[in-house]
Amino acid sequence: MTEGHGRGATATAGADGESTADEPHSPRPGHARKTGDGGGNGEKSPSGAGRKMTGAASGATLANRRGTLFRSVLPPLVFGLLLLVVWDIVTRTGAVAEFYLPAPLDLARQFLDDVFHGDLVDYTEETVWEALAGSGIGIGVALPLGYLIARSEIAAAALQPYVAASQAMPAVALAPLLALWIGYGLLPIAVLCALLVFFPIIVNTVLGLRSLDPDVMGAARVD
């Protein structure tokens, strides 16, 4: 009697649409809950509106890049063309003598002639080697000194006055002395270039080492 009454109550509860404790709470086959347009796996496929928004964002980004390129490239090109036009007009009208300001086309012809038939390439190669040698000497001296100044207060107190005093005399004024002391050729020119790059390299080395973030240094040590 009790069992029959329980079955009747269960049947009545099922007929009224209420869940019972005897049956698992699971959706019936015909009434599965919708979870998205992509089926019952719980994943939503991108809708048409989402694709339109993504496409609009990509288009806006591309337009911004084109606008930035347009603003950064076109103005100097236009300004350069205007300068060439004014230059050509000034030389053609005789406002400035050709001896002082040659015409743009004449200058371009002379440049190409020096490149293909003159010594411009040889002189350029020699200058590049001198610049590389001077930069190498300057880096080889400035980097260790900059590291020493940045890491040692005693070294900083001892060396900084002399580093600052080294900039009191222009490097160009030392060129005759270098020629007398060292002679002519690659070495004095390289030394002069080293004097020119020494101070910027040592200053930037000191500032770079002193302004390093301790967290970044810790992460580098861990890695």
mmCIF file with all atom_site columns, C-alpha atoms in Angstrom:
data_model
loop_
_atom_site.group_PDB
_atom_site.id
_atom_site.type_symbol
_atom_site.label_atom_id
_atom_site.label_alt_id
_atom_site.label_comp_id
_atom_site.label_asym_id
_atom_site.label_entity_id
_atom_site.label_seq_id
_atom_site.pdbx_PDB_ins_code
_atom_site.Cartn_x
_atom_site.Cartn_y
_atom_site.Cartn_z
_atom_site.occupancy
_atom_site.B_iso_or_equiv
_atom_site.pdbx_formal_charge
_atom_site.auth_seq_id
_atom_site.auth_comp_id
_atom_site.auth_asym_id
_atom_site.auth_atom_id
_atom_site.pdbx_PDB_model_num
ATOM 1   C CA . MET A 1 1   ? 0.000   0.000  0.000   1.00 0.00 ? 1   MET A CA 1
ATOM 2   C CA . THR A 1 2   ? 2.822   2.352  0.884   1.00 0.00 ? 2   THR A CA 1
ATOM 3   C CA . GLU A 1 3   ? 4.717   1.344  -2.217  1.00 0.00 ? 3   GLU A CA 1
ATOM 4   C CA . GLY A 1 4   ? 1.686   1.884  -4.399  1.00 0.00 ? 4   GLY A CA 1
ATOM 5   C CA . HIS A 1 5   ? 1.023   5.232  -2.831  1.00 0.00 ? 5   HIS A CA 1
ATOM 6   C CA . GLY A 1 6   ? 4.656   6.279  -3.475  1.00 0.00 ? 6   GLY A CA 1
ATOM 7   C CA . ARG A 1 7   ? 4.396   5.212  -7.112  1.00 0.00 ? 7   ARG A CA 1
ATOM 8   C CA . GLY A 1 8   ? 1.169   7.133  -7.454  1.00 0.00 ? 8   GLY A CA 1
ATOM 9   C CA . ALA A 1 9   ? 2.745   10.237 -5.955  1.00 0.00 ? 9   ALA A CA 1
ATOM 10  C CA . THR A 1 10  ? 5.680   9.894  -8.297  1.00 0.00 ? 10  THR A CA 1
ATOM 11  C CA . ALA A 1 11  ? 3.414   9.557  -11.287 1.00 0.00 ? 11  ALA A CA 1
ATOM 12  C CA . THR A 1 12  ? 1.356   12.518 -10.149 1.00 0.00 ? 12  THR A CA 1
ATOM 13  C CA . ALA A 1 13  ? 4.480   14.665 -9.711  1.00 0.00 ? 13  ALA A CA 1
ATOM 14  C CA . GLY A 1 14  ? 5.694   13.651 -13.162 1.00 0.00 ? 14  GLY A CA 1
ATOM 15  C CA . ALA A 1 15  ? 2.350   14.532 -14.662 1.00 0.00 ? 15  ALA A CA 1
ATOM 16  C CA . ASP A 1 16  ? 2.444   17.978 -13.042 1.00 0.00 ? 16  ASP A CA 1
ATOM 17  C CA . GLY A 1 17  ? 5.903   18.666 -14.634 1.00 0.00 ? 17  GLY A CA 1
ATOM 18  C CA . GLU A 1 18  ? 7.841   18.671 -11.328 1.00 0.00 ? 18  GLU A CA 1
ATOM 19  C CA . SER A 1 19  ? 11.096  16.794 -10.826 1.00 0.00 ? 19  SER A CA 1
ATOM 20  C CA . THR A 1 20  ? 11.268  14.026 -8.256  1.00 0.00 ? 20  THR A CA 1
ATOM 21  C CA . ALA A 1 21  ? 14.058  12.768 -6.075  1.00 0.00 ? 21  ALA A CA 1
ATOM 22  C CA . ASP A 1 22  ? 13.812  9.230  -7.521  1.00 0.00 ? 22  ASP A CA 1
ATOM 23  C CA . GLU A 1 23  ? 14.687  10.283 -11.098 1.00 0.00 ? 23  GLU A CA 1
ATOM 24  C CA . PRO A 1 24  ? 17.861  12.018 -12.310 1.00 0.00 ? 24  PRO A CA 1
ATOM 25  C CA . HIS A 1 25  ? 17.425  15.602 -13.370 1.00 0.00 ? 25  HIS A CA 1
ATOM 26  C CA . SER A 1 26  ? 18.180  15.415 -17.085 1.00 0.00 ? 26  SER A CA 1
ATOM 27  C CA . PRO A 1 27  ? 16.446  17.106 -19.983 1.00 0.00 ? 27  PRO A CA 1
ATOM 28  C CA . ARG A 1 28  ? 14.123  14.969 -22.048 1.00 0.00 ? 28  ARG A CA 1
ATOM 29  C CA . PRO A 1 29  ? 15.103  14.202 -25.660 1.00 0.00 ? 29  PRO A CA 1
ATOM 30  C CA . GLY A 1 30  ? 12.559  16.464 -27.203 1.00 0.00 ? 30  GLY A CA 1
ATOM 31  C CA . HIS A 1 31  ? 13.278  19.450 -24.960 1.00 0.00 ? 31  HIS A CA 1
ATOM 32  C CA . ALA A 1 32  ? 17.096  19.782 -24.957 1.00 0.00 ? 32  ALA A CA 1
ATOM 33  C CA . ARG A 1 33  ? 18.356  23.210 -24.011 1.00 0.00 ? 33  ARG A CA 1
ATOM 34  C CA . LYS A 1 34  ? 19.797  25.264 -26.837 1.00 0.00 ? 34  LYS A CA 1
ATOM 35  C CA . THR A 1 35  ? 23.388  26.262 -26.234 1.00 0.00 ? 35  THR A CA 1
ATOM 36  C CA . GLY A 1 36  ? 24.203  28.133 -29.388 1.00 0.00 ? 36  GLY A CA 1
ATOM 37  C CA . ASP A 1 37  ? 23.980  28.153 -33.100 1.00 0.00 ? 37  ASP A CA 1
ATOM 38  C CA . GLY A 1 38  ? 26.748  25.596 -33.453 1.00 0.00 ? 38  GLY A CA 1
ATOM 39  C CA . GLY A 1 39  ? 24.802  22.714 -31.923 1.00 0.00 ? 39  GLY A CA 1
ATOM 40  C CA . GLY A 1 40  ? 24.564  21.223 -28.465 1.00 0.00 ? 40  GLY A CA 1
ATOM 41  C CA . ASN A 1 41  ? 28.308  21.184 -27.688 1.00 0.00 ? 41  ASN A CA 1
ATOM 42  C CA . GLY A 1 42  ? 28.196  24.496 -25.837 1.00 0.00 ? 42  GLY A CA 1
ATOM 43  C CA . GLU A 1 43  ? 30.295  26.427 -28.403 1.00 0.00 ? 43  GLU A CA 1
ATOM 44  C CA . LYS A 1 44  ? 28.873  29.397 -30.219 1.00 0.00 ? 44  LYS A CA 1
ATOM 45  C CA . SER A 1 45  ? 29.822  29.943 -33.810 1.00 0.00 ? 45  SER A CA 1
ATOM 46  C CA . PRO A 1 46  ? 30.616  33.524 -34.742 1.00 0.00 ? 46  PRO A CA 1
ATOM 47  C CA . SER A 1 47  ? 27.501  35.306 -35.744 1.00 0.00 ? 47  SER A CA 1
ATOM 48  C CA . GLY A 1 48  ? 27.143  37.585 -38.720 1.00 0.00 ? 48  GLY A CA 1
ATOM 49  C CA . ALA A 1 49  ? 27.217  40.666 -36.492 1.00 0.00 ? 49  ALA A CA 1
ATOM 50  C CA . GLY A 1 50  ? 30.453  39.483 -34.847 1.00 0.00 ? 50  GLY A CA 1
ATOM 51  C CA . ARG A 1 51  ? 32.074  38.917 -38.217 1.00 0.00 ? 51  ARG A CA 1
ATOM 52  C CA . LYS A 1 52  ? 30.992  42.372 -39.340 1.00 0.00 ? 52  LYS A CA 1
ATOM 53  C CA . MET A 1 53  ? 32.449  43.963 -36.194 1.00 0.00 ? 53  MET A CA 1
ATOM 54  C CA . THR A 1 54  ? 35.742  42.091 -36.674 1.00 0.00 ? 54  THR A CA 1
ATOM 55  C CA . GLY A 1 55  ? 35.885  43.128 -40.306 1.00 0.00 ? 55  GLY A CA 1
ATOM 56  C CA . ALA A 1 56  ? 35.132  46.734 -39.387 1.00 0.00 ? 56  ALA A CA 1
ATOM 57  C CA . ALA A 1 57  ? 37.886  46.732 -36.751 1.00 0.00 ? 57  ALA A CA 1
ATOM 58  C CA . SER A 1 58  ? 40.392  45.267 -39.220 1.00 0.00 ? 58  SER A CA 1
ATOM 59  C CA . GLY A 1 59  ? 39.389  47.841 -41.803 1.00 0.00 ? 59  GLY A CA 1
ATOM 60  C CA . ALA A 1 60  ? 39.785  50.662 -39.284 1.00 0.00 ? 60  ALA A CA 1
ATOM 61  C CA . THR A 1 61  ? 43.234  49.398 -38.281 1.00 0.00 ? 61  THR A CA 1
ATOM 62  C CA . LEU A 1 62  ? 44.317  49.196 -41.924 1.00 0.00 ? 62  LEU A CA 1
ATOM 63  C CA . ALA A 1 63  ? 42.948  52.670 -42.560 1.00 0.00 ? 63  ALA A CA 1
ATOM 64  C CA . ASN A 1 64  ? 44.847  54.029 -39.538 1.00 0.00 ? 64  ASN A CA 1
ATOM 65  C CA . ARG A 1 65  ? 48.075  52.456 -40.790 1.00 0.00 ? 65  ARG A CA 1
ATOM 66  C CA . ARG A 1 66  ? 47.569  53.900 -44.236 1.00 0.00 ? 66  ARG A CA 1
ATOM 67  C CA . GLY A 1 67  ? 46.787  57.281 -42.716 1.00 0.00 ? 67  GLY A CA 1
ATOM 68  C CA . THR A 1 68  ? 49.943  57.179 -40.591 1.00 0.00 ? 68  THR A CA 1
ATOM 69  C CA . LEU A 1 69  ? 52.034  56.186 -43.602 1.00 0.00 ? 69  LEU A CA 1
ATOM 70  C CA . PHE A 1 70  ? 50.376  58.924 -45.632 1.00 0.00 ? 70  PHE A CA 1
ATOM 71  C CA . ARG A 1 71  ? 51.121  61.560 -43.000 1.00 0.00 ? 71  ARG A CA 1
ATOM 72  C CA . SER A 1 72  ? 54.717  60.452 -42.368 1.00 0.00 ? 72  SER A CA 1
ATOM 73  C CA . VAL A 1 73  ? 55.841  59.847 -45.970 1.00 0.00 ? 73  VAL A CA 1
ATOM 74  C CA . LEU A 1 74  ? 53.950  62.266 -48.170 1.00 0.00 ? 74  LEU A CA 1
ATOM 75  C CA . PRO A 1 75  ? 54.803  65.598 -46.442 1.00 0.00 ? 75  PRO A CA 1
ATOM 76  C CA . PRO A 1 76  ? 58.618  65.203 -46.669 1.00 0.00 ? 76  PRO A CA 1
ATOM 77  C CA . LEU A 1 77  ? 58.327  64.017 -50.267 1.00 0.00 ? 77  LEU A CA 1
ATOM 78  C CA . VAL A 1 78  ? 56.211  67.013 -51.237 1.00 0.00 ? 78  VAL A CA 1
ATOM 79  C CA . PHE A 1 79  ? 58.517  69.384 -49.377 1.00 0.00 ? 79  PHE A CA 1
ATOM 80  C CA . GLY A 1 80  ? 61.583  67.879 -51.066 1.00 0.00 ? 80  GLY A CA 1
ATOM 81  C CA . LEU A 1 81  ? 59.989  68.227 -54.510 1.00 0.00 ? 81  LEU A CA 1
ATOM 82  C CA . LEU A 1 82  ? 59.135  71.859 -53.768 1.00 0.00 ? 82  LEU A CA 1
ATOM 83  C CA . LEU A 1 83  ? 62.739  72.511 -52.750 1.00 0.00 ? 83  LEU A CA 1
ATOM 84  C CA . LEU A 1 84  ? 63.989  70.977 -55.988 1.00 0.00 ? 84  LEU A CA 1
ATOM 85  C CA . VAL A 1 85  ? 61.559  73.083 -58.035 1.00 0.00 ? 85  VAL A CA 1
ATOM 86  C CA . VAL A 1 86  ? 62.584  76.280 -56.247 1.00 0.00 ? 86  VAL A CA 1
ATOM 87  C CA . TRP A 1 87  ? 66.253  75.336 -56.598 1.00 0.00 ? 87  TRP A CA 1
ATOM 88  C CA . ASP A 1 88  ? 65.855  74.751 -60.337 1.00 0.00 ? 88  ASP A CA 1
ATOM 89  C CA . ILE A 1 89  ? 63.950  78.010 -60.812 1.00 0.00 ? 89  ILE A CA 1
ATOM 90  C CA . VAL A 1 90  ? 66.580  79.986 -58.912 1.00 0.00 ? 90  VAL A CA 1
ATOM 91  C CA . THR A 1 91  ? 69.418  78.572 -61.035 1.00 0.00 ? 91  THR A CA 1
ATOM 92  C CA . ARG A 1 92  ? 67.569  78.881 -64.352 1.00 0.00 ? 92  ARG A CA 1
ATOM 93  C CA . THR A 1 93  ? 66.596  82.514 -63.782 1.00 0.00 ? 93  THR A CA 1
ATOM 94  C CA . GLY A 1 94  ? 70.137  83.455 -62.786 1.00 0.00 ? 94  GLY A CA 1
ATOM 95  C CA . ALA A 1 95  ? 69.147  84.703 -59.339 1.00 0.00 ? 95  ALA A CA 1
ATOM 96  C CA . VAL A 1 96  ? 72.177  82.813 -58.000 1.00 0.00 ? 96  VAL A CA 1
ATOM 97  C CA . ALA A 1 97  ? 75.307  82.236 -60.054 1.00 0.00 ? 97  ALA A CA 1
ATOM 98  C CA . GLU A 1 98  ? 75.895  78.669 -61.210 1.00 0.00 ? 98  GLU A CA 1
ATOM 99  C CA . PHE A 1 99  ? 79.360  78.789 -59.666 1.00 0.00 ? 99  PHE A CA 1
ATOM 100 C CA . TYR A 1 100 ? 77.814  79.073 -56.206 1.00 0.00 ? 100 TYR A CA 1
ATOM 101 C CA . LEU A 1 101 ? 74.745  76.896 -56.765 1.00 0.00 ? 101 LEU A CA 1
ATOM 102 C CA . PRO A 1 102 ? 74.755  74.437 -59.669 1.00 0.00 ? 102 PRO A CA 1
ATOM 103 C CA . ALA A 1 103 ? 71.477  73.256 -61.132 1.00 0.00 ? 103 ALA A CA 1
ATOM 104 C CA . PRO A 1 104 ? 69.984  70.038 -59.711 1.00 0.00 ? 104 PRO A CA 1
ATOM 105 C CA . LEU A 1 105 ? 70.309  68.135 -62.994 1.00 0.00 ? 105 LEU A CA 1
ATOM 106 C CA . ASP A 1 106 ? 73.940  69.204 -63.434 1.00 0.00 ? 106 ASP A CA 1
ATOM 107 C CA . LEU A 1 107 ? 74.722  68.097 -59.898 1.00 0.00 ? 107 LEU A CA 1
ATOM 108 C CA . ALA A 1 108 ? 73.027  64.725 -60.481 1.00 0.00 ? 108 ALA A CA 1
ATOM 109 C CA . ARG A 1 109 ? 75.006  64.175 -63.704 1.00 0.00 ? 109 ARG A CA 1
ATOM 110 C CA . GLN A 1 110 ? 78.269  64.996 -61.955 1.00 0.00 ? 110 GLN A CA 1
ATOM 111 C CA . PHE A 1 111 ? 77.432  62.669 -59.081 1.00 0.00 ? 111 PHE A CA 1
ATOM 112 C CA . LEU A 1 112 ? 76.705  59.742 -61.408 1.00 0.00 ? 112 LEU A CA 1
ATOM 113 C CA . ASP A 1 113 ? 79.874  60.452 -63.356 1.00 0.00 ? 113 ASP A CA 1
ATOM 114 C CA . ASP A 1 114 ? 81.941  60.405 -60.157 1.00 0.00 ? 114 ASP A CA 1
ATOM 115 C CA . VAL A 1 115 ? 80.303  57.159 -59.060 1.00 0.00 ? 115 VAL A CA 1
ATOM 116 C CA . PHE A 1 116 ? 80.845  55.235 -62.290 1.00 0.00 ? 116 PHE A CA 1
ATOM 117 C CA . HIS A 1 117 ? 83.965  56.900 -63.685 1.00 0.00 ? 117 HIS A CA 1
ATOM 118 C CA . GLY A 1 118 ? 85.588  58.780 -60.797 1.00 0.00 ? 118 GLY A CA 1
ATOM 119 C CA . ASP A 1 119 ? 87.108  58.025 -57.410 1.00 0.00 ? 119 ASP A CA 1
ATOM 120 C CA . LEU A 1 120 ? 84.019  58.618 -55.293 1.00 0.00 ? 120 LEU A CA 1
ATOM 121 C CA . VAL A 1 121 ? 83.508  54.920 -54.523 1.00 0.00 ? 121 VAL A CA 1
ATOM 122 C CA . ASP A 1 122 ? 87.147  54.504 -53.444 1.00 0.00 ? 122 ASP A CA 1
ATOM 123 C CA . TYR A 1 123 ? 86.978  57.573 -51.216 1.00 0.00 ? 123 TYR A CA 1
ATOM 124 C CA . THR A 1 124 ? 83.699  56.393 -49.731 1.00 0.00 ? 124 THR A CA 1
ATOM 125 C CA . GLU A 1 125 ? 85.164  52.972 -48.938 1.00 0.00 ? 125 GLU A CA 1
ATOM 126 C CA . GLU A 1 126 ? 88.181  54.581 -47.266 1.00 0.00 ? 126 GLU A CA 1
ATOM 127 C CA . THR A 1 127 ? 85.929  56.845 -45.192 1.00 0.00 ? 127 THR A CA 1
ATOM 128 C CA . VAL A 1 128 ? 83.761  53.904 -44.114 1.00 0.00 ? 128 VAL A CA 1
ATOM 129 C CA . TRP A 1 129 ? 86.807  51.957 -42.920 1.00 0.00 ? 129 TRP A CA 1
ATOM 130 C CA . GLU A 1 130 ? 88.060  54.980 -40.974 1.00 0.00 ? 130 GLU A CA 1
ATOM 131 C CA . ALA A 1 131 ? 84.652  55.459 -39.370 1.00 0.00 ? 131 ALA A CA 1
ATOM 132 C CA . LEU A 1 132 ? 84.409  51.776 -38.436 1.00 0.00 ? 132 LEU A CA 1
ATOM 133 C CA . ALA A 1 133 ? 87.892  51.785 -36.942 1.00 0.00 ? 133 ALA A CA 1
ATOM 134 C CA . GLY A 1 134 ? 87.192  54.935 -34.933 1.00 0.00 ? 134 GLY A CA 1
ATOM 135 C CA . SER A 1 135 ? 83.863  53.592 -33.708 1.00 0.00 ? 135 SER A CA 1
ATOM 136 C CA . GLY A 1 136 ? 85.514  50.333 -32.686 1.00 0.00 ? 136 GLY A CA 1
ATOM 137 C CA . ILE A 1 137 ? 88.192  52.154 -30.683 1.00 0.00 ? 137 ILE A CA 1
ATOM 138 C CA . GLY A 1 138 ? 85.608  54.420 -29.057 1.00 0.00 ? 138 GLY A CA 1
ATOM 139 C CA . ILE A 1 139 ? 83.326  51.524 -28.123 1.00 0.00 ? 139 ILE A CA 1
ATOM 140 C CA . GLY A 1 140 ? 86.235  49.453 -26.813 1.00 0.00 ? 140 GLY A CA 1
ATOM 141 C CA . VAL A 1 141 ? 87.266  52.251 -24.458 1.00 0.00 ? 141 VAL A CA 1
ATOM 142 C CA . ALA A 1 142 ? 83.907  53.828 -23.560 1.00 0.00 ? 142 ALA A CA 1
ATOM 143 C CA . LEU A 1 143 ? 81.919  50.696 -22.717 1.00 0.00 ? 143 LEU A CA 1
ATOM 144 C CA . PRO A 1 144 ? 84.264  49.370 -19.987 1.00 0.00 ? 144 PRO A CA 1
ATOM 145 C CA . LEU A 1 145 ? 84.694  52.840 -18.496 1.00 0.00 ? 145 LEU A CA 1
ATOM 146 C CA . GLY A 1 146 ? 80.937  53.405 -18.556 1.00 0.00 ? 146 GLY A CA 1
ATOM 147 C CA . TYR A 1 147 ? 80.332  50.086 -16.805 1.00 0.00 ? 147 TYR A CA 1
ATOM 148 C CA . LEU A 1 148 ? 82.982  50.905 -14.200 1.00 0.00 ? 148 LEU A CA 1
ATOM 149 C CA . ILE A 1 149 ? 81.511  54.354 -13.539 1.00 0.00 ? 149 ILE A CA 1
ATOM 150 C CA . ALA A 1 150 ? 77.979  52.960 -13.264 1.00 0.00 ? 150 ALA A CA 1
ATOM 151 C CA . ARG A 1 151 ? 78.926  50.175 -10.850 1.00 0.00 ? 151 ARG A CA 1
ATOM 152 C CA . SER A 1 152 ? 81.537  51.866 -8.656  1.00 0.00 ? 152 SER A CA 1
ATOM 153 C CA . GLU A 1 153 ? 81.037  55.124 -6.813  1.00 0.00 ? 153 GLU A CA 1
ATOM 154 C CA . ILE A 1 154 ? 84.775  55.491 -6.265  1.00 0.00 ? 154 ILE A CA 1
ATOM 155 C CA . ALA A 1 155 ? 85.477  55.034 -9.970  1.00 0.00 ? 155 ALA A CA 1
ATOM 156 C CA . ALA A 1 156 ? 82.708  57.490 -10.818 1.00 0.00 ? 156 ALA A CA 1
ATOM 157 C CA . ALA A 1 157 ? 84.147  60.125 -8.472  1.00 0.00 ? 157 ALA A CA 1
ATOM 158 C CA . ALA A 1 158 ? 87.628  59.614 -9.914  1.00 0.00 ? 158 ALA A CA 1
ATOM 159 C CA . LEU A 1 159 ? 86.815  59.418 -13.628 1.00 0.00 ? 159 LEU A CA 1
ATOM 160 C CA . GLN A 1 160 ? 83.802  61.661 -14.221 1.00 0.00 ? 160 GLN A CA 1
ATOM 161 C CA . PRO A 1 161 ? 85.705  64.990 -13.935 1.00 0.00 ? 161 PRO A CA 1
ATOM 162 C CA . TYR A 1 162 ? 88.229  63.876 -16.540 1.00 0.00 ? 162 TYR A CA 1
ATOM 163 C CA . VAL A 1 163 ? 85.534  62.512 -18.830 1.00 0.00 ? 163 VAL A CA 1
ATOM 164 C CA . ALA A 1 164 ? 83.744  65.857 -18.683 1.00 0.00 ? 164 ALA A CA 1
ATOM 165 C CA . ALA A 1 165 ? 87.019  67.755 -19.204 1.00 0.00 ? 165 ALA A CA 1
ATOM 166 C CA . SER A 1 166 ? 87.726  65.711 -22.324 1.00 0.00 ? 166 SER A CA 1
ATOM 167 C CA . GLN A 1 167 ? 84.841  67.546 -24.015 1.00 0.00 ? 167 GLN A CA 1
ATOM 168 C CA . ALA A 1 168 ? 86.200  70.997 -23.248 1.00 0.00 ? 168 ALA A CA 1
ATOM 169 C CA . MET A 1 169 ? 88.465  71.006 -26.338 1.00 0.00 ? 169 MET A CA 1
ATOM 170 C CA . PRO A 1 170 ? 86.866  70.386 -29.760 1.00 0.00 ? 170 PRO A CA 1
ATOM 171 C CA . ALA A 1 171 ? 88.050  67.181 -31.381 1.00 0.00 ? 171 ALA A CA 1
ATOM 172 C CA . VAL A 1 172 ? 88.725  69.003 -34.651 1.00 0.00 ? 172 VAL A CA 1
ATOM 173 C CA . ALA A 1 173 ? 91.276  71.187 -32.870 1.00 0.00 ? 173 ALA A CA 1
ATOM 174 C CA . LEU A 1 174 ? 93.190  68.028 -31.930 1.00 0.00 ? 174 LEU A CA 1
ATOM 175 C CA . ALA A 1 175 ? 93.571  66.917 -35.548 1.00 0.00 ? 175 ALA A CA 1
ATOM 176 C CA . PRO A 1 176 ? 96.853  68.829 -36.186 1.00 0.00 ? 176 PRO A CA 1
ATOM 177 C CA . LEU A 1 177 ? 98.312  67.527 -32.933 1.00 0.00 ? 177 LEU A CA 1
ATOM 178 C CA . LEU A 1 178 ? 97.329  63.961 -33.826 1.00 0.00 ? 178 LEU A CA 1
ATOM 179 C CA . ALA A 1 179 ? 98.975  64.362 -37.205 1.00 0.00 ? 179 ALA A CA 1
ATOM 180 C CA . LEU A 1 180 ? 102.190 65.538 -35.504 1.00 0.00 ? 180 LEU A CA 1
ATOM 181 C CA . TRP A 1 181 ? 102.139 62.855 -32.826 1.00 0.00 ? 181 TRP A CA 1
ATOM 182 C CA . ILE A 1 182 ? 100.967 59.848 -34.823 1.00 0.00 ? 182 ILE A CA 1
ATOM 183 C CA . GLY A 1 183 ? 101.494 60.861 -38.425 1.00 0.00 ? 183 GLY A CA 1
ATOM 184 C CA . TYR A 1 184 ? 99.194  60.624 -41.411 1.00 0.00 ? 184 TYR A CA 1
ATOM 185 C CA . GLY A 1 185 ? 97.056  57.737 -42.528 1.00 0.00 ? 185 GLY A CA 1
ATOM 186 C CA . LEU A 1 186 ? 94.290  55.634 -41.044 1.00 0.00 ? 186 LEU A CA 1
ATOM 187 C CA . LEU A 1 187 ? 95.333  55.705 -37.381 1.00 0.00 ? 187 LEU A CA 1
ATOM 188 C CA . PRO A 1 188 ? 95.069  59.459 -36.610 1.00 0.00 ? 188 PRO A CA 1
ATOM 189 C CA . ILE A 1 189 ? 91.716  59.694 -38.381 1.00 0.00 ? 189 ILE A CA 1
ATOM 190 C CA . ALA A 1 190 ? 90.443  56.659 -36.466 1.00 0.00 ? 190 ALA A CA 1
ATOM 191 C CA . VAL A 1 191 ? 91.624  58.215 -33.190 1.00 0.00 ? 191 VAL A CA 1
ATOM 192 C CA . LEU A 1 192 ? 89.823  61.441 -34.062 1.00 0.00 ? 192 LEU A CA 1
ATOM 193 C CA . CYS A 1 193 ? 86.630  59.502 -34.799 1.00 0.00 ? 193 CYS A CA 1
ATOM 194 C CA . ALA A 1 194 ? 87.055  57.651 -31.483 1.00 0.00 ? 194 ALA A CA 1
ATOM 195 C CA . LEU A 1 195 ? 87.245  60.978 -29.653 1.00 0.00 ? 195 LEU A CA 1
ATOM 196 C CA . LEU A 1 196 ? 84.025  62.073 -31.330 1.00 0.00 ? 196 LEU A CA 1
ATOM 197 C CA . VAL A 1 197 ? 82.051  58.952 -30.326 1.00 0.00 ? 197 VAL A CA 1
ATOM 198 C CA . PHE A 1 198 ? 83.683  58.395 -26.913 1.00 0.00 ? 198 PHE A CA 1
ATOM 199 C CA . PHE A 1 199 ? 81.591  60.813 -24.852 1.00 0.00 ? 199 PHE A CA 1
ATOM 200 C CA . PRO A 1 200 ? 78.113  59.884 -26.200 1.00 0.00 ? 200 PRO A CA 1
ATOM 201 C CA . ILE A 1 201 ? 78.831  56.179 -25.763 1.00 0.00 ? 201 ILE A CA 1
ATOM 202 C CA . ILE A 1 202 ? 80.104  56.467 -22.199 1.00 0.00 ? 202 ILE A CA 1
ATOM 203 C CA . VAL A 1 203 ? 77.229  58.752 -21.147 1.00 0.00 ? 203 VAL A CA 1
ATOM 204 C CA . ASN A 1 204 ? 74.586  56.454 -22.622 1.00 0.00 ? 204 ASN A CA 1
ATOM 205 C CA . THR A 1 205 ? 76.271  53.403 -21.085 1.00 0.00 ? 205 THR A CA 1
ATOM 206 C CA . VAL A 1 206 ? 76.216  54.940 -17.620 1.00 0.00 ? 206 VAL A CA 1
ATOM 207 C CA . LEU A 1 207 ? 72.627  56.126 -17.947 1.00 0.00 ? 207 LEU A CA 1
ATOM 208 C CA . GLY A 1 208 ? 71.478  52.804 -19.338 1.00 0.00 ? 208 GLY A CA 1
ATOM 209 C CA . LEU A 1 209 ? 73.059  50.753 -16.553 1.00 0.00 ? 209 LEU A CA 1
ATOM 210 C CA . ARG A 1 210 ? 71.869  53.075 -13.785 1.00 0.00 ? 210 ARG A CA 1
ATOM 211 C CA . SER A 1 211 ? 68.273  53.172 -15.024 1.00 0.00 ? 211 SER A CA 1
ATOM 212 C CA . LEU A 1 212 ? 67.764  49.425 -15.367 1.00 0.00 ? 212 LEU A CA 1
ATOM 213 C CA . ASP A 1 213 ? 64.644  48.154 -13.618 1.00 0.00 ? 213 ASP A CA 1
ATOM 214 C CA . PRO A 1 214 ? 65.607  45.821 -10.722 1.00 0.00 ? 214 PRO A CA 1
ATOM 215 C CA . ASP A 1 215 ? 62.691  43.540 -11.602 1.00 0.00 ? 215 ASP A CA 1
ATOM 216 C CA . VAL A 1 216 ? 64.021  43.171 -15.139 1.00 0.00 ? 216 VAL A CA 1
ATOM 217 C CA . MET A 1 217 ? 67.473  42.376 -13.776 1.00 0.00 ? 217 MET A CA 1
ATOM 218 C CA . GLY A 1 218 ? 65.996  39.782 -11.435 1.00 0.00 ? 218 GLY A CA 1
ATOM 219 C CA . ALA A 1 219 ? 64.077  38.161 -14.282 1.00 0.00 ? 219 ALA A CA 1
ATOM 220 C CA . ALA A 1 220 ? 67.249  38.094 -16.392 1.00 0.00 ? 220 ALA A CA 1
ATOM 221 C CA . ARG A 1 221 ? 69.158  36.392 -13.593 1.00 0.00 ? 221 ARG A CA 1
ATOM 222 C CA . VAL A 1 222 ? 66.383  33.788 -13.237 1.00 0.00 ? 222 VAL A CA 1
ATOM 223 C CA . ASP A 1 223 ? 66.414  33.119 -16.983 1.00 0.00 ? 223 ASP A CA 1
#
